[in-house]
Structures are given as structure tokens and as C-alpha cells.
Short mmCIF file of C-alpha atoms and ligand atoms in Angstrom, two decimals:
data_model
loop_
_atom_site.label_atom_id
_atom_site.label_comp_id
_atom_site.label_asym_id
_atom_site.label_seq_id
_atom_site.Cartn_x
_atom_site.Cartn_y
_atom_site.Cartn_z
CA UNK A 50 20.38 -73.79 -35.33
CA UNK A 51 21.18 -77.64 -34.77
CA UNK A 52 19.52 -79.91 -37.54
CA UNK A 53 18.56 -82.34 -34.44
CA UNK A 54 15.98 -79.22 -33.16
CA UNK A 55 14.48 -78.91 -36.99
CA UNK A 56 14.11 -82.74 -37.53
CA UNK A 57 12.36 -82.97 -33.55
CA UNK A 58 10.27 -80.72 -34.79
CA UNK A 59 9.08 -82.27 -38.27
CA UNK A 60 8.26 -85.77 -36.44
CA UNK A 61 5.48 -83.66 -34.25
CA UNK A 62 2.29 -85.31 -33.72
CA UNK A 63 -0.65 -83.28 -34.83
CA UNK A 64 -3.81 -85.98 -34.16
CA UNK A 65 -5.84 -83.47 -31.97
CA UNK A 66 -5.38 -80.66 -34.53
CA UNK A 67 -6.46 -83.35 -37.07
CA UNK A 68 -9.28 -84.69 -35.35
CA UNK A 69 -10.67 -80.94 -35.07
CA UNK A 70 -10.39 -80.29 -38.10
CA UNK A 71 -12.54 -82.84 -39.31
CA UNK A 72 -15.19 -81.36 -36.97
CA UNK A 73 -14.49 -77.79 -37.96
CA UNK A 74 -14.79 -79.36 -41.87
CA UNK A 75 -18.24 -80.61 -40.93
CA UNK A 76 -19.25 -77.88 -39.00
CA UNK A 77 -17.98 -74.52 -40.36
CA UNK A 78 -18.35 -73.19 -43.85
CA UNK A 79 -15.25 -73.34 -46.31
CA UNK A 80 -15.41 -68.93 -46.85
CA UNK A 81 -13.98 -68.53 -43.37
CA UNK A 82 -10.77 -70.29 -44.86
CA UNK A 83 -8.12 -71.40 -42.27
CA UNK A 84 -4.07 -71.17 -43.46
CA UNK A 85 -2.82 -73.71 -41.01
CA UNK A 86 -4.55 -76.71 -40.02
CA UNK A 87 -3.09 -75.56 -36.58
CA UNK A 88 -5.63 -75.54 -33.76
CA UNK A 89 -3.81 -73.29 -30.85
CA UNK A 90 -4.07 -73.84 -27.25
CA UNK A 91 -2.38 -70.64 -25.97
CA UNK A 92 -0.15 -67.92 -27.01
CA UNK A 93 2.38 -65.81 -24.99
CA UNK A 94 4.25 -62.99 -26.44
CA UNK A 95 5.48 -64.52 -29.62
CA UNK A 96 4.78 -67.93 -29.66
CA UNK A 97 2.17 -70.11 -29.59
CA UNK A 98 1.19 -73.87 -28.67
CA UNK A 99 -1.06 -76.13 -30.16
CA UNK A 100 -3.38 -78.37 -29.02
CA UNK A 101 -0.65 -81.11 -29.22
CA UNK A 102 1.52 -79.34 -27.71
CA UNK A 103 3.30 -77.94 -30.45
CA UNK A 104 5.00 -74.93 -30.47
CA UNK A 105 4.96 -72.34 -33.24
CA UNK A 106 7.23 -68.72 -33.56
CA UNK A 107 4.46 -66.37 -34.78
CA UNK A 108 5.63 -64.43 -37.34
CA UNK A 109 1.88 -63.69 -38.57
CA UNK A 110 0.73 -62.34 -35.04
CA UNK A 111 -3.26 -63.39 -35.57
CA UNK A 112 -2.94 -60.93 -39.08
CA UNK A 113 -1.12 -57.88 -37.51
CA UNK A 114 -3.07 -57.85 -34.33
CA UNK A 115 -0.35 -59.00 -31.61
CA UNK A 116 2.19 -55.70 -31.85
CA UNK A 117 2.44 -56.39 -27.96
CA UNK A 118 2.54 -60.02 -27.98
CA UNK A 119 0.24 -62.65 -27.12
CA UNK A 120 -1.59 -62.55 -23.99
CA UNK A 121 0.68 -59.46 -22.55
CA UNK A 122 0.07 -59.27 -18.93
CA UNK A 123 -1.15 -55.56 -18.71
CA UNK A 124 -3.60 -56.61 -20.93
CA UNK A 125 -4.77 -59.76 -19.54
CA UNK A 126 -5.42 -57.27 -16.52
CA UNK A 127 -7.19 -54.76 -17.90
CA UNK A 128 -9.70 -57.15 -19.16
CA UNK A 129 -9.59 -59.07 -16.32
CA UNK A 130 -10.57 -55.61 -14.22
CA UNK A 131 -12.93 -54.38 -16.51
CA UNK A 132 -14.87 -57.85 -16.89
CA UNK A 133 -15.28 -57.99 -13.39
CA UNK A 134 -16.85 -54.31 -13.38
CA UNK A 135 -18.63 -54.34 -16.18
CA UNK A 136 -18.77 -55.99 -19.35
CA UNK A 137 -21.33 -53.93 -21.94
CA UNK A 138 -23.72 -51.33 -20.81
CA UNK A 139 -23.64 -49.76 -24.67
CA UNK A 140 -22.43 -46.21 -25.27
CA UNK A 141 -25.42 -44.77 -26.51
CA UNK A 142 -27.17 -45.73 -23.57
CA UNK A 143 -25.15 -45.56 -20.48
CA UNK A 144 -21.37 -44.29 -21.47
CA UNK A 145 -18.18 -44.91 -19.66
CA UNK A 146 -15.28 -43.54 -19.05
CA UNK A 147 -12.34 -45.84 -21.17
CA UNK A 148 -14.47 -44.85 -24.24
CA UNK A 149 -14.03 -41.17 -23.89
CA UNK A 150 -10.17 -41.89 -22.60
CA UNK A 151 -8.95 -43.61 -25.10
CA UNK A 152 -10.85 -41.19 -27.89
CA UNK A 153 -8.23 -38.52 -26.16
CA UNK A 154 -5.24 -40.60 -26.40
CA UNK A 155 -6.03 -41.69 -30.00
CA UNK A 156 -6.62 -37.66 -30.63
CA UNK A 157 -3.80 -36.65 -29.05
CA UNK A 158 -1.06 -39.91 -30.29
CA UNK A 159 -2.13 -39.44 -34.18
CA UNK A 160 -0.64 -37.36 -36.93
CA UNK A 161 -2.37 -34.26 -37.26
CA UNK A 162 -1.62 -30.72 -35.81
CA UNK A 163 -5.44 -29.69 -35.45
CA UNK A 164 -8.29 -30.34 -33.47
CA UNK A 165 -9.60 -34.32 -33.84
CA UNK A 166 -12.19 -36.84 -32.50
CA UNK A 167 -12.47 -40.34 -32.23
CA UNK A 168 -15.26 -43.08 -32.56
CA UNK A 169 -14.97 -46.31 -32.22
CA UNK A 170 -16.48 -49.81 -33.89
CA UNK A 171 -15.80 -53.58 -33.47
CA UNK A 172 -13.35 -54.41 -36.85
CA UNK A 173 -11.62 -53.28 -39.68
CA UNK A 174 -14.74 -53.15 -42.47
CA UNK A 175 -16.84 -51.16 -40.00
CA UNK A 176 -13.76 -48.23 -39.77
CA UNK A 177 -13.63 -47.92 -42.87
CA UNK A 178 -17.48 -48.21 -43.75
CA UNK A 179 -17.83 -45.32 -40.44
CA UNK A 180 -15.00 -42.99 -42.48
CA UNK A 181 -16.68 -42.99 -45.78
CA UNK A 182 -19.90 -42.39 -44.43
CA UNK A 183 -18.69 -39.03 -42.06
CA UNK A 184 -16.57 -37.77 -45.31
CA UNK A 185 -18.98 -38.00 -47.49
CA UNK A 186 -21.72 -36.41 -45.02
CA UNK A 187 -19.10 -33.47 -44.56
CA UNK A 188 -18.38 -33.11 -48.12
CA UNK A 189 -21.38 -33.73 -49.58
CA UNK A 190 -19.69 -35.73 -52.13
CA UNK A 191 -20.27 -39.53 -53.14
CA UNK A 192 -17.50 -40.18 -55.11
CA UNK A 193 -14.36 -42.25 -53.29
CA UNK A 194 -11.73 -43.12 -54.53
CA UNK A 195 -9.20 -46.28 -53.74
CA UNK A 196 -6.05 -48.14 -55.17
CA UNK A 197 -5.21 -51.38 -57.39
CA UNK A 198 -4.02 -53.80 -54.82
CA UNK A 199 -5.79 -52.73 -52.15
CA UNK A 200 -7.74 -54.04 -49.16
CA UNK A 201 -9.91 -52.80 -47.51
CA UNK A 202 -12.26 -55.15 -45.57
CA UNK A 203 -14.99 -57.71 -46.47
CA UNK A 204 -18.56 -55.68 -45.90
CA UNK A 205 -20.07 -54.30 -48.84
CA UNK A 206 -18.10 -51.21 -49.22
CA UNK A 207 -15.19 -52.30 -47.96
CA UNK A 208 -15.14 -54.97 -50.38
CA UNK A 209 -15.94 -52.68 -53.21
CA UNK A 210 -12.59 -50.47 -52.09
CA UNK A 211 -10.88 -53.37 -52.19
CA UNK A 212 -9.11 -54.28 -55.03
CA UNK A 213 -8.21 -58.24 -55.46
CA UNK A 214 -11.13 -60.01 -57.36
CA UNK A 215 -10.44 -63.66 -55.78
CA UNK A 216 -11.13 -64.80 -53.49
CA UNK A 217 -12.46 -61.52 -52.00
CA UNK A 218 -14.91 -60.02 -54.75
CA UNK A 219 -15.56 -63.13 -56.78
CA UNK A 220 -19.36 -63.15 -56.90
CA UNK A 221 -20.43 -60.86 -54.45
CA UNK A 222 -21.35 -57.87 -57.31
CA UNK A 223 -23.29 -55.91 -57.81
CA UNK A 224 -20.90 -53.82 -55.57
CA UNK A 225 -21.21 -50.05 -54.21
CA UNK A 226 -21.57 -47.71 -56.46
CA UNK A 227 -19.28 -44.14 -56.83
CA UNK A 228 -16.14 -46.18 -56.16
CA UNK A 229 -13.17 -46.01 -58.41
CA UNK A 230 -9.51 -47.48 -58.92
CA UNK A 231 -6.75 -45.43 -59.46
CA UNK A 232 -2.88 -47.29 -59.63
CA UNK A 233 -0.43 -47.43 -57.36
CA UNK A 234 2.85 -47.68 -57.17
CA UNK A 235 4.83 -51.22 -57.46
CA UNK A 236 8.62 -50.20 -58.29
CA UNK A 237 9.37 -53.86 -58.43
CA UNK A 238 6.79 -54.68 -61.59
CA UNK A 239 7.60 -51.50 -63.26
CA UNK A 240 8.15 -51.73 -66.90
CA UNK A 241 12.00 -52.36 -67.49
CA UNK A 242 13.98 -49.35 -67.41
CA UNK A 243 11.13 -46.79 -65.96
CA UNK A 244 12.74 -45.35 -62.88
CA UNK A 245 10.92 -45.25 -59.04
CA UNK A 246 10.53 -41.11 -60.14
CA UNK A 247 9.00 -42.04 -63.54
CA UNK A 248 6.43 -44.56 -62.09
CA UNK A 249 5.37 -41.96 -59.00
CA UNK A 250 4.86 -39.07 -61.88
CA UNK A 251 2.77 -41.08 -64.23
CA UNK A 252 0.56 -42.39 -61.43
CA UNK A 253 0.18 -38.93 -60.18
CA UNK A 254 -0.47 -37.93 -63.93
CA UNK A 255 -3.24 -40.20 -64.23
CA UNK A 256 -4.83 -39.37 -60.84
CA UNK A 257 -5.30 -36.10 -62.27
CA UNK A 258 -6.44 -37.28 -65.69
CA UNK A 259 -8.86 -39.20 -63.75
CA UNK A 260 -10.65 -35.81 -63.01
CA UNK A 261 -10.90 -35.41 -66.99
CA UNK A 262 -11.70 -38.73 -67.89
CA UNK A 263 -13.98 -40.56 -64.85
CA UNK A 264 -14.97 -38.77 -62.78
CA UNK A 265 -15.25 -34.32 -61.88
CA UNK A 266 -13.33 -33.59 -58.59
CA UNK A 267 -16.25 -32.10 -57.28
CA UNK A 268 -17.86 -35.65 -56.98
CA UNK A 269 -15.24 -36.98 -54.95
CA UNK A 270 -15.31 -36.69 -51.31
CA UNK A 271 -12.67 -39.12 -50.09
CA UNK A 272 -9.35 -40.86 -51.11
CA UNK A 273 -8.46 -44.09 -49.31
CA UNK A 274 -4.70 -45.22 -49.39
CA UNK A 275 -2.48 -48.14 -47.41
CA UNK A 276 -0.07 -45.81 -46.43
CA UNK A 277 2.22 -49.47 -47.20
CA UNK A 278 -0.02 -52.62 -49.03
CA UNK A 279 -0.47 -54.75 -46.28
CA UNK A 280 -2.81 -57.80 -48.74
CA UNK A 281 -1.22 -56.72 -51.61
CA UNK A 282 2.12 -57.38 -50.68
CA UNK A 283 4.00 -55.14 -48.45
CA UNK A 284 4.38 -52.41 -51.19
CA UNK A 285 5.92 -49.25 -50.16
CA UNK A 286 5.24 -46.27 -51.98
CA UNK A 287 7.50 -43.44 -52.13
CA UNK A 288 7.37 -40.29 -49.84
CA UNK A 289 6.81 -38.29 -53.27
CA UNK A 290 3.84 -40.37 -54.20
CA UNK A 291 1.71 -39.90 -50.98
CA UNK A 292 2.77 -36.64 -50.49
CA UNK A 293 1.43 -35.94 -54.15
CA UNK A 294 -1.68 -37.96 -53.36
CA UNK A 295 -2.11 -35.47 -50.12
CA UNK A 296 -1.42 -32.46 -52.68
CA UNK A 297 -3.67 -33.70 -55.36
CA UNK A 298 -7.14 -33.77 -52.18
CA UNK A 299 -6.41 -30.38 -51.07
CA UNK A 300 -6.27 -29.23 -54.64
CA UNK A 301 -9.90 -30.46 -55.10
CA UNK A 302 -11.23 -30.78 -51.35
CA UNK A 303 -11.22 -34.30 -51.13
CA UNK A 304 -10.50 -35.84 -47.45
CA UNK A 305 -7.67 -38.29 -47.80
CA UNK A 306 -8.26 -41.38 -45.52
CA UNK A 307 -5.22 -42.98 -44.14
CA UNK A 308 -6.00 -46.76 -43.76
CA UNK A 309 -3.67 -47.99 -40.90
CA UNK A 310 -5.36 -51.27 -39.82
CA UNK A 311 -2.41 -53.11 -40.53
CA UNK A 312 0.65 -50.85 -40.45
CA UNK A 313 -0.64 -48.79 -37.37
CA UNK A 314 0.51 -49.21 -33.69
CA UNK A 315 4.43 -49.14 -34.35
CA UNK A 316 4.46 -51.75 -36.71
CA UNK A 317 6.83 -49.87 -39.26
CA UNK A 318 8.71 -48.31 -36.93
CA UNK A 319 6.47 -45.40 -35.79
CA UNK A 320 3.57 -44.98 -34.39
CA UNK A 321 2.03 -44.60 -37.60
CA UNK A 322 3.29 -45.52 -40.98
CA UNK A 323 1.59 -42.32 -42.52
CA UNK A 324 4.30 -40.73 -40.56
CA UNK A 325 6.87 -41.62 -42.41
CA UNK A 326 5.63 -39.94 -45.20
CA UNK A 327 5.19 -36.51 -43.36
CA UNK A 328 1.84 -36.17 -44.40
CA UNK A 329 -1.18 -35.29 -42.02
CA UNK A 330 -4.68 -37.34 -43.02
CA UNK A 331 -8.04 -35.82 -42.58
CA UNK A 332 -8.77 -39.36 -41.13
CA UNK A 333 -7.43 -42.30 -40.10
CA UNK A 334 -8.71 -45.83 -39.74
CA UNK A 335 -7.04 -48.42 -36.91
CA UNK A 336 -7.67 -51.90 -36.00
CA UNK A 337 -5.61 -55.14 -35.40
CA UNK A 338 -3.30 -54.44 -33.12
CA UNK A 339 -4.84 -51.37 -31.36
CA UNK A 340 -6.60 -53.89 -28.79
CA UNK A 341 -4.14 -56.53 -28.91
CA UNK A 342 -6.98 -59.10 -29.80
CA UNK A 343 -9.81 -58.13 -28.67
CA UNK A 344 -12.28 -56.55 -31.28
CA UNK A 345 -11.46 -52.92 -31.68
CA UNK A 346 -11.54 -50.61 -34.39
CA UNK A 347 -11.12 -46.43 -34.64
CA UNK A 348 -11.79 -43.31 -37.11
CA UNK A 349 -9.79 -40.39 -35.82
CA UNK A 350 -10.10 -37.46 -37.39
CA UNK A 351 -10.38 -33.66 -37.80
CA UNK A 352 -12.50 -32.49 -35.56
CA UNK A 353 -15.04 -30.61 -37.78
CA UNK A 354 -15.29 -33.78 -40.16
CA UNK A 355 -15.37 -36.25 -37.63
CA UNK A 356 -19.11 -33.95 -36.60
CA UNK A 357 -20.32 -33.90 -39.69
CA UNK A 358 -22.78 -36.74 -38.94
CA UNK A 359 -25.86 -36.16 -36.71
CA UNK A 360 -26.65 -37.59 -33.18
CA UNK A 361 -27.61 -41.55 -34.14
CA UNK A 362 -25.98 -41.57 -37.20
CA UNK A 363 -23.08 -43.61 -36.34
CA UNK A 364 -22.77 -45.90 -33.67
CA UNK A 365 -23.55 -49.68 -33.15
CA UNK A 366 -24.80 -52.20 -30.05
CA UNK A 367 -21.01 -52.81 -29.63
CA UNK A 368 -18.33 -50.65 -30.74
CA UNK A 369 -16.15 -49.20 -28.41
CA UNK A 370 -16.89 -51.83 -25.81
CA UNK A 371 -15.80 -51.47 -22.22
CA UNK A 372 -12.97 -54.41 -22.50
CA UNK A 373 -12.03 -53.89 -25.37
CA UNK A 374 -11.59 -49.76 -24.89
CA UNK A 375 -9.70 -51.35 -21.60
CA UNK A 376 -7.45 -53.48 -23.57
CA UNK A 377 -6.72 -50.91 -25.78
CA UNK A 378 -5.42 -48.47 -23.38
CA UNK A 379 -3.68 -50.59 -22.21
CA UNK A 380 -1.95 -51.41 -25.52
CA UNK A 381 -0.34 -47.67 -25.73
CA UNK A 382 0.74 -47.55 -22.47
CA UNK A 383 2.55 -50.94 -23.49
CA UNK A 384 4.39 -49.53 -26.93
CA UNK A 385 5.79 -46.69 -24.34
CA UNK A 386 6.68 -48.13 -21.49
CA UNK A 387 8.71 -51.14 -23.55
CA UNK A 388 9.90 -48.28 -26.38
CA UNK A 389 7.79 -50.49 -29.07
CA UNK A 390 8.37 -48.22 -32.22
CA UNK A 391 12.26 -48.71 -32.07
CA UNK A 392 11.88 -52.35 -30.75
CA UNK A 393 9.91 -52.43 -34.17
CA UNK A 394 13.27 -50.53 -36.43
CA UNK A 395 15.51 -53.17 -34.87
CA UNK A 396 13.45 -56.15 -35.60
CA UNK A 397 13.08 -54.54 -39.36
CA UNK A 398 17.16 -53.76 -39.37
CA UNK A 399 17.36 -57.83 -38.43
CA UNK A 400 14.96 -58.83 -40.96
CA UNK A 401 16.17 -56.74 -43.65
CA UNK A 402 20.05 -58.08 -43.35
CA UNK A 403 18.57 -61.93 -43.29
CA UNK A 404 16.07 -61.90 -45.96
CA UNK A 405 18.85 -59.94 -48.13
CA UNK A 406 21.05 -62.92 -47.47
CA UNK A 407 18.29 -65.15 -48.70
CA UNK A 408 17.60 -63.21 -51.51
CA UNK A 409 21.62 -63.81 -52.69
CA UNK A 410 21.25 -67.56 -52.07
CA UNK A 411 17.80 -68.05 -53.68
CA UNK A 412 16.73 -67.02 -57.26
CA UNK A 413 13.18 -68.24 -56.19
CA UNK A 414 13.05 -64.51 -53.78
CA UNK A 415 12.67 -61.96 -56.78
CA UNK A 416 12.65 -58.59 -54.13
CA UNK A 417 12.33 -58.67 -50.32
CA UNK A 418 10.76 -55.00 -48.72
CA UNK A 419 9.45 -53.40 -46.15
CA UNK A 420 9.45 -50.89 -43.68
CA UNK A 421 10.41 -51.01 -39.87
CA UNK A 422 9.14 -54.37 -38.77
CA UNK A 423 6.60 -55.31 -41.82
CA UNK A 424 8.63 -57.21 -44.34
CA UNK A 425 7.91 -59.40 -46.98
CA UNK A 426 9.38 -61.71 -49.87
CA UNK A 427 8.26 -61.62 -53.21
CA UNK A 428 8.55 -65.04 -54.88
CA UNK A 429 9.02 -64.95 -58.65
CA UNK A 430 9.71 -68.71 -61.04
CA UNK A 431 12.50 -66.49 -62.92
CA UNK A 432 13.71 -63.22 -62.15
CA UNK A 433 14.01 -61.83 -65.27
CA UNK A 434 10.30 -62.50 -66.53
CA UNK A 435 9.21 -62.46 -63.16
CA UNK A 436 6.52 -64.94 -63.32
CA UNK A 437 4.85 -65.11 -59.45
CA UNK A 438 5.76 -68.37 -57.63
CA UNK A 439 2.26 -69.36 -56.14
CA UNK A 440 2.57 -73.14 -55.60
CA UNK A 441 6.42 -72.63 -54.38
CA UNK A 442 5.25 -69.77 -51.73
CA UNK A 443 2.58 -72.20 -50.68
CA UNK A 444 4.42 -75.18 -49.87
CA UNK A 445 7.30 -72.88 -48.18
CA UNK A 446 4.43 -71.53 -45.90
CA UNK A 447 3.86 -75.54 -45.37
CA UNK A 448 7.41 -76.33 -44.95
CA UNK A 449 7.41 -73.69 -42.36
CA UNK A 450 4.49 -74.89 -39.94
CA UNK A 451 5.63 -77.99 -40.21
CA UNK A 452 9.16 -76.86 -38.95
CA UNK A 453 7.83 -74.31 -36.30
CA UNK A 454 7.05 -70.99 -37.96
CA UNK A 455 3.83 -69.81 -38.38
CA UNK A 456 3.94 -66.85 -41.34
CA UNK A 457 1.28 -65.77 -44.22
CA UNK A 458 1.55 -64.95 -47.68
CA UNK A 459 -0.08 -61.50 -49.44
CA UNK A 460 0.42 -60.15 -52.33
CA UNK A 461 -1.93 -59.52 -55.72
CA UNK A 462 -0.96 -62.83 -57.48
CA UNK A 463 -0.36 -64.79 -53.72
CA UNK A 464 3.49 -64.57 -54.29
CA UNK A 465 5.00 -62.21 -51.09
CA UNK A 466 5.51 -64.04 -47.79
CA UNK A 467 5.01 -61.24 -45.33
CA UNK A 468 5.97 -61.07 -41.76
CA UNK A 469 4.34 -59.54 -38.88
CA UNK A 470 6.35 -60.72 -35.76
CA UNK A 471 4.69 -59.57 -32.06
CA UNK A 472 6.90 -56.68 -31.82
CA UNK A 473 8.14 -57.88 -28.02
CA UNK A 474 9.27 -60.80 -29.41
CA UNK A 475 13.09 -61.87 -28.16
CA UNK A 476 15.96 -61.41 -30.43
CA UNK A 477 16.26 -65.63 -30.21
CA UNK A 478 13.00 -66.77 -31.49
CA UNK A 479 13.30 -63.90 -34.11
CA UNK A 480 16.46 -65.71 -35.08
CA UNK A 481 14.88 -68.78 -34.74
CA UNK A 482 11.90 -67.95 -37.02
CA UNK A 483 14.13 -66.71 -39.76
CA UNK A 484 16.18 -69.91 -39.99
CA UNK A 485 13.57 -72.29 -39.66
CA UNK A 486 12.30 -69.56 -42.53
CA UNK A 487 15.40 -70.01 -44.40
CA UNK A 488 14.92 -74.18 -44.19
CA UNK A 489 11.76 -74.21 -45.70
CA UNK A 490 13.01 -71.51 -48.78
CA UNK A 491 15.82 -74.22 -49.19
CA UNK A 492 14.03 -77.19 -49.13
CA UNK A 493 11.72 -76.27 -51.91
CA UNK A 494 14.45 -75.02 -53.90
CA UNK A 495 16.16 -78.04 -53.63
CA UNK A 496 13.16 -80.64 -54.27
C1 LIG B 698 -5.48 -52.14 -44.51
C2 LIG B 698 -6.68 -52.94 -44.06
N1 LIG B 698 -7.88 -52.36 -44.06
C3 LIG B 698 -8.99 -53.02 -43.67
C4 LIG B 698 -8.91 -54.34 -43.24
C5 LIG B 698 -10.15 -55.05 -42.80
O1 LIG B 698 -10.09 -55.34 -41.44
P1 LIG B 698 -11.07 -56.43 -40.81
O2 LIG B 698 -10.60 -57.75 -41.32
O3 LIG B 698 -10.88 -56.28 -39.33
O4 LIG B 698 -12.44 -56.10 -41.25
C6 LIG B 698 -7.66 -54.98 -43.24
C7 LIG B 698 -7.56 -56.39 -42.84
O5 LIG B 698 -6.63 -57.09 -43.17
C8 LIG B 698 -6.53 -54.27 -43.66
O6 LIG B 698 -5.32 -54.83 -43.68
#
């Protein structure tokens, strides 16, 4: 990449961004927090323009959400058609059919070799809210159970599975009760000399203790796991460790919940990430990209669970709408017809060789990981104590608007830099992305 493009780009004007701001400061609250001042004008596929006229690579895809890119015609369509035939009738009260046809693709597409049903909400929260309240109406069990670094939404219970006390918990107690922590695995932060094996066999250890100590088995009726950390920093457990998770609920009866808001829809190189593992969840919860941007979210699951609940005990004025539902079929026809999941392995072969590279020319990256296209950068001050680099990974994510690339940091102590490119996005603005990526890294080592 030619210095002349980089410099071009750090002389960009910004004054309409700026002058919005200034309303937005006046006019919005501070808790919806914003992590570029960059007000966007349009998006296609992987890049977006500002109101300025910028334009940005978009290695954050709107949090996960843009696996088929920006604006992707087939979905500007289907919205487009459905709009114009009907834009919210309710499915409680007069049903239609994109509901019920995406239910069977979502049935038929997810892990699972039994029997499953779908139902659909608006976001995130609400799937995961939706699957604790069906398993613990099947089980009869209040107990759930969720993991250190996890996240898991903003509502109530959500919030209460989550695991990160700032911003996201920090005065919002008292919290839901019948939730507990258990740890999970972060090979990186290990103590020195305990092996990947060792870590996954004491955490699997203490899940069991957990029976002794907290809480009896018979009290639990659900176990929610990232099949990867997507807010806690990209952390990728072993195959050993979920498989022993999946082991340790059908010892006891507990449903295991695969959350796959962020790492489902061929992110990490399948269709979902649980997948990799070779385990089959009782239920899973989708959102982000399933709808390519508009609000969507899903709990598939065994069939028998997924009934558990009676007529009007789920449901809500929106979920499931008609354009959305219509946007979201047209998302998996999308991740076929362009071959999406190994799209997504090539991207994460690309990213894996350049962030390696990075990692040998700056001490400041501690680990880089991931898993097909969902990588991440772990900054530490020193590698050997390992001290998180906060400040430095926030003025790298500066350096990098400012140069073009639009990317977002994760991770329990706000240290990882984690990519989430749209998965159509061309091999050049990948390349692109990851030098302007690798300017921004150098500058701030060098300053
Ligand atoms: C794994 C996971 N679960 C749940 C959520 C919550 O989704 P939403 O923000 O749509 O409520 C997120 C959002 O980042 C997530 O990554």
C-alpha cells in the first residue's frame, strides 16, 4: 500500500460527522455509547461511507451482523417485496408464511439429528431471555448456569448471564436470581507451565464440584456457553472442553444452550461454530447476522423442549416480523449460493498468516486467535507479565478510523482487537484493512 493513499486519507475532513455529534451529544444519552465518532451515509458489501464522504473497510460489520455484506442486493429485495406487501400484521394474530419458512430452514440447517422448532424475537437479549424461559418450563428447573467472560445481552437476565461487571452490570443489581458462574477456558492466561489439557480438566473438575459445593444438579435446568467468546475476546475453547460441558448436562439432565449470536451464520467457517466441536445443543440462540441488519433473533431447538411452553407464553408484538423473516431467508440462500462458510476459512487462513506476522514484529500483540473468519489480537504492555494494553488498543482502534478501518476491541480487560469482516468482502480491501491495521499497530509502537 502506497504511503500517498494512507496520508490522503488522514487529512479527511470530518465537519458533518462533527457537527452531528454535537447534536447526538445533546440529544442522546451517554449508555448507548458510540466507538467511532463516524456518522455513515451508506454501506455496500464491506465498506462504508460517511457523511463526508469518507470511506471506511468494515472490519466490525455493525457487531457481527453483515456476514453477507452491507446492503446485499437479494436482500435489499426481499425487503423491498415484502414492504410493499405487507409490513406487520403480528403472528399471533394473522400469521404468514416467511415465519413458518424460515422456522423450517433454521430446523432443518442447525446441528442436531432430531426433531426441532423454531421461534423467533427481535434481538439478541430476547433469544436468550425466550431459551431460558422454555428450558426451564421443560425441566422444571430454575437453576442456569453461564461462564466468566461471557455475554450474553443487556435485559435483565441476559445481563445477569453475562459476565463483565463494567460497563455492562455496574449498577444495575439486584440481578436474577438462580444464575451462577462457572470458568472457562483462556489457554493464553493460564498459570505458567499448566498445559491447554490441564486447564480443560480442572475446569471440568470444578463444574462438577460445583454440584457439591453451589448448587444440586437437580436445580439446574440449563447451561449457556459461547461456543467461541465473542465480548470476551475471541477465546476458543478446546473440542475436549465443550464436549465435556455436553457430557457433564446429559449426566444431570441439564439442556445445554448454544449461544451463537455472534459466531453463527458461517462466521467461523461453518455454519455454526458449535459444529466444530461435534457437539449437538438442545438449543440454540441466533441473531446478528441471521437478517443481515434488520432485527432478527431465533431459539431452535429440540422439538419436545422447544413445546414445553403453553399457547401465549412466548411471543411478542414483533418478533419474527414479515421483513425481517424476508431478509433472513434471504440471508441463507446468500451463504449458499456465494459458498459463504469457505469464503469465511479463506478470509481466516489470510488473517491468521498477517496478524502472525504482526505478532513477530510487535511485542505490544501478546497472542492473536481465532477461528475461520473471527480473529482477534490480544494486546499485552509486556509479554512476560502480560499486563493488558487498554490505552494502546484504544488509540490503535483511533489510529485505524482515522486511516480507513473501522474495527472493535473485546475482551475482559478491553485488550483484544477483534475482527468481523462482511464475509463477501474482496480479497483487496481485506488486504487493505490489514495494512492500514498494521499502520496504526506501528504507529503507536513507535510514538
Ligand atoms: C454471544 C452473544 N449473545 C447475546 C448477545 C446480545 O445480543 P443483542 O445485543 O442483540 O441483545 C450478543 C451481542 O453481542 C452476543 O455476542
Amino acid at each position: 500500500m502506497k504511503t500517498t493513499q494512507v496520508k490522503q486519507k488522514e487529512s479527511r475532513t470530518m465537519d458533518r460527522s462533527r457537527s452531528l455529534h454535537k447534536r447526538r451529544l445533546e440529544a442522546v444519552p451517554r449508555g448507548p455509547y458510540n466507538t467511532t465518532p463516524i456518522y455513515a451515509a451508506s454501506a455496500k458489501g464491506a465498506v462504508i461511507t460517511d457523511v463526508d464522504g469518507n470511506r471506511y473497510i468494515d472490519f466490525a460489520g455493525g457487531i457481527g451482523v453483515q456476514n453477507v455484506g452491507h446492503c446485499h442486493p437479494k436482500v435489499v429485495e426481499a425487503v423491498a417485496r415484502q414492504a410493499r406487501q405487507s409490513v406487520h400484521t403480528c403472528f399471533h394474530v394473522a400469521p404468514y408464511e416467511s415465519y413458518v419458512a424460515l422456522a423450517e430452514r433454521l430446523n432443518e440447517i442447525t446441528p442436531g439429528n432430531f426433531p426441532k422448532k423454531t421461534m423467533f424475537a427481535n434481538s439478541g437479549a430476547e433469544a436468550v431471555e425466550n431459551a431460558v424461559k422454555i428450558a426451564r418450563k421443560y425441566t422444571g428447573r430454575p437453576g442456569v448456569i453461564s461462564f466468566e467472560r461471557g455475554f450474553h445481552g443487556r435485559t435483565l437476565l441476559a445481563m445477569s448471564l453475562t459476565s463483565k461487571v463494567k460497563p455492562y452490570k455496574h449498577g444495575f443489581g439486584p440481578f436474577a436470581p438462580s444464575v451462577y458462574k462457572l470458568p472457562y477456558p483462556y489457554y493464553y492466561r493460564a498459570p505458567e507451565g499448566m498445559s491447554p489439557e490441564n486447564v480443560d480438566e480442572m475446569i471440568l473438575q470444578a463444574v462438577n464440584d460445583f454440584f457439591i459445593k453451589d448448587a444440586a444438579s437437580d436445580e439446574i435446568g440449563a447451561m449457556i456457553v459461547e461456543p467461541v467468546q465473542g465480548e470476551g475476546g475471541f477465546v476458543v475453547p478446546s473440542k475436549n472442553f465443550i464436549q465435556g460441558l455436553k457430557k457433564i448436562c446429559e449426566q444431570h439432565g441439564i439442556l445445554l444452550i448454544a449461544d451463537e449470536i455472534q459466531t453463527g451464520f458461517a462466521r467461523t467457517g461453518n455454519l455454526f461454530a458449535i459444529q466444530h466441536f461435534d457437539v449437538e445443543p438442545d438449543l440454540i440462540t441466533m441473531s446478528k447476522s441471521i437478517a443481515a441488519g434488520l432485527p432478527l433473533s431465533a431459539i431452535t431447538g429440540r422439538a419436545e423442549v422447544m413445546d414445553a411452553p403453553e399457547p401465549g407464553q412466548l411471543g411478542g408484538t414483533f418478533g419474527g416480523s414479515p421483513i425481517s423473516c424476508a431478509a433472513g431467508l434471504a440471508v441463507l440462500d446468500i451463504i449458499e449460493e456465494e459458498n459463504l462458510v469457505e469464503r469465511a476459512r479463506q478470509i481466516g487462513r489470510t488473517m491468521e498468516e498477517r496478524l502472525q506476522q504482526m505478532k513477530e514484529k510487535f511485542d505490544l500483540i501478546g497472542v492473536v486467535r481465532g477461528l475461520g473468519a473471527m480473529w482477534a489480537m490480544e494486546l499485552v504492555k509486556d509479554r512476560k507479565t502480560k499486563e493488558p494494553a487498554k490505552e494502546e488498543t484504544v488509540r490503535i482502534l483511533e489510529q485505524c478510523w482515522k486511516r480507513g478501518l473501522i474495527t472493535i476491541s473485546a475482551g475482559m480487560y478491553g485488550n483484544v482487537i477483534r475482527f468481523l469482516p462482511p464475509l463477501v468482502i474482496r480479497d483487496e480491501e481485506l488486504e487493505e484493512g490489514l495494512h492500514i491495521l498494521e499502520e496504526a499497530v506501528s504507529s503507536i509502537t513507535q510514538s
